[in-house]
Amino acid sequence: MALKIMHWDIGGCEGCSVSMLRSIPMLPEGTEVKTMYTCDNIQEIQGGDLVFISGAVCMDDGESVETLKMLREQTTIVVAFGSCAAFGGITRFSRGGQEPYPHHRSFSPINRVIRVDYSLPGCPPPPQTIRSFIVSYEKNDENRLSLFRKLSSIKKLSGFDLLDEVVLTGLCIGCGACEISCPTNAIRLIDKVPTLITERCIRCGTCYVRCPRATKILVSGGRRE
Ligand code: SF4
């Protein structure tokens, strides 16, 4: 049966929404996608099979925190969609003081407030990743879903973790997947060794998720959360 995906945006930059739009022609026939915002009726969420939530949650914004809890109560499957929702991403750098909400200082991944079933990181997640997840979910392909499930309980992931857990431990094979996947060119391979330009890392975790060595650590349960 074709899936109905409800996408609720709690305050992202809209990159995830654009990626979702781009994915629609690639999704299995009949898949429905509806993007909703805080001005929409939250009750409509109940009509969906999966709820994708994009954007980090502002912990100084009680309304967003309550909305998240209501979304969790009204749905069976919640997907943290994009690196901000999954790990906090670039919003972790926020120190507040900006108009129109100068009191908004602290942003967190949504799994600090509610239980999440799957996470699709990426800044934004590419349409191919969205398709891969949807197809795997429809087929109940546990092998492929296991990575998305493992990611759902992790609260931060970045190039620093890749360096600590793969490069400095000698597990790196120099494949270059981390360099190619980084949206800000924060990782460069120098003599086949990944090097992190720390001030460019936006904590999206994309390099970690694309690294074949790191994902093995994740799926085998060998990583601290
Ligand atoms: Fe090394 Fe992983 Fe980067 Fe490949 S993706 S070069 S294995 S750190």
Short mmCIF file of C-alpha atoms and ligand atoms in Angstrom, two decimals:
data_model
loop_
_atom_site.label_atom_id
_atom_site.label_comp_id
_atom_site.label_asym_id
_atom_site.label_seq_id
_atom_site.Cartn_x
_atom_site.Cartn_y
_atom_site.Cartn_z
CA MET A 1 0.00 0.00 0.00
CA ALA A 2 1.31 3.48 -0.88
CA LEU A 3 2.59 5.52 2.04
CA LYS A 4 1.37 8.91 3.16
CA ILE A 5 4.21 11.02 4.56
CA MET A 6 3.47 14.05 6.70
CA HIS A 7 6.41 16.43 6.91
CA TRP A 8 6.26 18.87 9.83
CA ASP A 9 8.79 21.71 9.79
CA ILE A 10 9.49 23.15 13.25
CA GLY A 11 11.87 25.84 12.09
CA GLY A 12 14.56 24.66 9.71
CA CYS A 13 16.16 26.68 6.91
CA GLU A 14 13.87 24.95 4.34
CA GLY A 15 16.75 23.04 2.74
CA CYS A 16 15.12 19.81 3.98
CA SER A 17 11.77 20.89 2.50
CA VAL A 18 13.39 21.54 -0.89
CA SER A 19 15.10 18.15 -0.79
CA MET A 20 11.78 16.50 0.07
CA LEU A 21 10.17 18.20 -2.93
CA ARG A 22 13.01 17.04 -5.18
CA SER A 23 12.57 13.47 -3.96
CA ILE A 24 8.90 13.21 -4.93
CA PRO A 25 9.48 12.10 -8.57
CA MET A 26 11.80 9.33 -7.27
CA LEU A 27 9.45 7.92 -4.64
CA PRO A 28 7.44 4.73 -5.22
CA GLU A 29 4.25 5.32 -7.22
CA GLY A 30 1.36 6.59 -5.15
CA THR A 31 3.50 7.94 -2.26
CA GLU A 32 1.90 11.09 -0.90
CA VAL A 33 3.89 13.88 0.76
CA LYS A 34 2.39 16.79 2.67
CA THR A 35 4.58 19.49 4.22
CA MET A 36 3.06 21.31 7.20
CA TYR A 37 4.09 24.22 9.40
CA THR A 38 3.18 25.51 12.85
CA CYS A 39 0.23 27.45 11.36
CA ASP A 40 -1.36 24.17 10.16
CA ASN A 41 -3.79 21.95 12.05
CA ILE A 42 -1.75 19.41 13.99
CA GLN A 43 -4.70 16.97 14.03
CA GLU A 44 -4.16 16.33 10.30
CA ILE A 45 -0.94 14.53 11.18
CA GLN A 46 -3.04 11.54 12.21
CA GLY A 47 -3.78 10.83 8.54
CA GLY A 48 -0.15 9.94 7.81
CA ASP A 49 1.84 6.70 8.04
CA LEU A 50 5.14 8.42 8.86
CA VAL A 51 5.84 11.86 10.29
CA PHE A 52 9.08 13.49 9.20
CA ILE A 53 10.15 16.38 11.45
CA SER A 54 12.74 18.89 10.24
CA GLY A 55 14.54 21.58 12.23
CA ALA A 56 16.13 21.54 15.68
CA VAL A 57 13.90 22.27 18.67
CA CYS A 58 14.44 25.56 20.48
CA MET A 59 14.45 24.70 24.18
CA ASP A 60 13.50 28.32 25.06
CA ASP A 61 10.34 28.02 22.95
CA GLY A 62 7.69 26.23 25.00
CA GLU A 63 5.27 26.14 22.06
CA SER A 64 7.71 24.16 19.88
CA VAL A 65 8.47 21.75 22.72
CA GLU A 66 4.73 21.16 23.27
CA THR A 67 4.10 20.76 19.52
CA LEU A 68 6.78 18.08 19.36
CA LYS A 69 5.20 16.19 22.24
CA MET A 70 1.79 16.38 20.53
CA LEU A 71 3.27 15.13 17.25
CA ARG A 72 4.76 12.16 19.11
CA GLU A 73 1.45 11.37 20.81
CA GLN A 74 -0.50 11.42 17.56
CA THR A 75 1.79 9.30 15.40
CA THR A 76 3.24 5.82 15.35
CA ILE A 77 6.47 6.45 13.47
CA VAL A 78 8.55 9.63 13.90
CA VAL A 79 11.52 10.35 11.63
CA ALA A 80 14.10 13.06 12.50
CA PHE A 81 14.56 14.51 9.05
CA GLY A 82 17.84 16.33 8.39
CA SER A 83 20.87 16.98 10.57
CA CYS A 84 19.27 19.78 12.63
CA ALA A 85 16.42 17.50 13.75
CA ALA A 86 18.74 14.51 14.14
CA PHE A 87 21.81 16.02 15.86
CA GLY A 88 21.20 19.76 16.26
CA GLY A 89 23.51 20.55 13.33
CA ILE A 90 24.49 24.16 12.75
CA THR A 91 21.93 25.40 15.32
CA ARG A 92 24.28 24.12 18.05
CA PHE A 93 26.31 27.28 17.43
CA SER A 94 23.39 29.53 18.39
CA ARG A 95 24.02 31.86 21.32
CA GLY A 96 20.75 33.79 20.97
CA GLY A 97 20.47 37.56 20.86
CA GLN A 98 19.07 37.60 17.33
CA GLU A 99 15.85 39.28 16.21
CA PRO A 100 12.98 38.52 16.14
CA TYR A 101 13.55 36.10 19.04
CA PRO A 102 16.66 37.26 20.95
CA HIS A 103 15.74 35.01 23.90
CA HIS A 104 16.03 31.86 21.74
CA ARG A 105 19.47 30.54 22.67
CA SER A 106 19.47 26.82 23.03
CA PHE A 107 18.68 24.36 20.23
CA SER A 108 18.66 20.57 20.50
CA PRO A 109 17.97 17.55 18.34
CA ILE A 110 14.36 16.44 18.68
CA ASN A 111 15.36 13.19 20.40
CA ARG A 112 16.16 15.25 23.52
CA VAL A 113 12.43 15.92 23.83
CA ILE A 114 10.66 12.94 22.27
CA ARG A 115 11.37 9.36 21.25
CA VAL A 116 12.43 9.10 17.61
CA ASP A 117 12.12 5.92 15.54
CA TYR A 118 14.48 6.72 12.67
CA SER A 119 16.91 9.53 11.75
CA LEU A 120 17.80 10.68 8.25
CA PRO A 121 20.77 13.06 8.67
CA GLY A 122 22.23 15.24 5.95
CA CYS A 123 22.33 18.97 5.39
CA PRO A 124 19.96 18.45 3.69
CA PRO A 125 19.38 14.69 3.24
CA PRO A 126 19.69 14.07 -0.52
CA PRO A 127 16.55 12.91 -2.40
CA GLN A 128 18.29 9.55 -3.00
CA THR A 129 18.57 9.00 0.77
CA ILE A 130 14.89 9.84 1.22
CA ARG A 131 13.98 7.35 -1.52
CA SER A 132 16.26 4.68 -0.06
CA PHE A 133 14.64 5.06 3.37
CA ILE A 134 11.07 5.00 2.02
CA VAL A 135 11.69 1.93 -0.16
CA SER A 136 13.40 0.12 2.75
CA TYR A 137 10.53 1.02 5.06
CA GLU A 138 7.90 -0.21 2.59
CA LYS A 139 9.76 -3.50 2.15
CA ASN A 140 10.44 -3.77 5.88
CA ASP A 141 14.10 -4.25 4.95
CA GLU A 142 15.55 -4.43 8.46
CA ASN A 143 19.08 -4.72 7.12
CA ARG A 144 18.90 -1.28 5.52
CA LEU A 145 16.70 0.29 8.19
CA SER A 146 19.09 -0.64 11.00
CA LEU A 147 21.42 2.32 10.30
CA PHE A 148 18.53 4.82 10.35
CA ARG A 149 17.29 3.23 13.58
CA LYS A 150 20.71 3.35 15.24
CA LEU A 151 21.05 7.03 14.34
CA SER A 152 17.75 7.85 16.03
CA SER A 153 19.23 7.60 19.53
CA ILE A 154 22.43 9.57 18.84
CA LYS A 155 22.33 13.18 20.01
CA LYS A 156 25.42 14.61 18.34
CA LEU A 157 27.65 13.60 15.45
CA SER A 158 30.31 15.52 13.58
CA GLY A 159 33.65 15.45 11.80
CA PHE A 160 35.30 15.37 15.22
CA ASP A 161 33.69 11.99 15.92
CA LEU A 162 34.89 10.72 12.54
CA LEU A 163 38.45 11.74 13.37
CA ASP A 164 38.30 10.25 16.88
CA GLU A 165 36.68 6.96 16.00
CA VAL A 166 37.91 6.16 12.49
CA VAL A 167 41.00 8.16 11.56
CA LEU A 168 42.89 8.21 14.86
CA THR A 169 42.06 4.57 15.54
CA GLY A 170 43.63 3.50 12.24
CA LEU A 171 40.36 2.21 10.73
CA CYS A 172 40.38 4.68 7.80
CA ILE A 173 40.87 3.13 4.35
CA GLY A 174 41.30 6.47 2.57
CA CYS A 175 38.23 6.01 0.34
CA GLY A 176 37.39 9.75 0.31
CA ALA A 177 33.65 9.32 0.95
CA CYS A 178 33.87 11.78 3.85
CA GLU A 179 35.52 14.45 1.70
CA ILE A 180 32.98 14.11 -1.11
CA SER A 181 29.96 14.15 1.20
CA CYS A 182 30.86 17.16 3.37
CA PRO A 183 28.54 20.08 2.45
CA THR A 184 31.02 22.72 3.64
CA ASN A 185 34.33 21.22 2.43
CA ALA A 186 35.43 20.83 6.03
CA ILE A 187 37.19 17.54 5.30
CA ARG A 188 40.12 17.21 2.91
CA LEU A 189 42.18 14.13 2.22
CA ILE A 190 45.85 15.00 2.47
CA ASP A 191 48.08 12.07 1.49
CA LYS A 192 44.94 9.89 1.79
CA VAL A 193 44.42 10.96 5.41
CA PRO A 194 41.21 12.91 6.25
CA THR A 195 41.98 16.29 7.80
CA LEU A 196 39.29 18.41 9.46
CA ILE A 197 39.13 22.18 9.03
CA THR A 198 37.44 22.59 12.37
CA GLU A 199 35.94 26.06 11.88
CA ARG A 200 34.07 24.79 8.80
CA CYS A 201 32.44 21.79 10.48
CA ILE A 202 28.70 22.46 10.98
CA ARG A 203 28.08 19.32 13.10
CA CYS A 204 25.83 17.74 10.46
CA GLY A 205 27.34 14.26 10.84
CA THR A 206 27.14 13.59 7.09
CA CYS A 207 30.78 12.44 6.87
CA TYR A 208 30.24 9.94 9.66
CA VAL A 209 27.11 8.51 8.04
CA ARG A 210 28.79 8.19 4.62
CA CYS A 211 31.98 6.59 5.98
CA PRO A 212 31.87 2.81 5.45
CA ARG A 213 34.03 2.24 8.54
CA ALA A 214 32.01 4.53 10.81
CA THR A 215 28.64 3.07 9.78
CA LYS A 216 29.97 -0.39 10.57
CA ILE A 217 30.83 0.82 14.09
CA LEU A 218 27.31 2.24 14.40
CA VAL A 219 25.40 -0.77 13.12
CA SER A 220 27.46 -3.22 15.17
CA GLY A 221 26.63 -1.23 18.31
CA GLY A 222 30.25 -0.36 18.98
CA ARG A 223 29.64 3.34 19.51
CA ARG A 224 28.81 5.30 22.67
CA GLU A 225 25.65 7.42 22.41
FE1 SF4 B 1 38.51 7.18 5.84
FE2 SF4 B 1 35.89 6.94 6.38
FE3 SF4 B 1 36.82 9.14 5.15
FE4 SF4 B 1 36.76 6.77 3.83
S1 SF4 B 1 34.98 7.96 4.58
S2 SF4 B 1 38.44 8.29 3.89
S3 SF4 B 1 37.23 5.33 5.52
S4 SF4 B 1 37.32 8.47 7.26
#
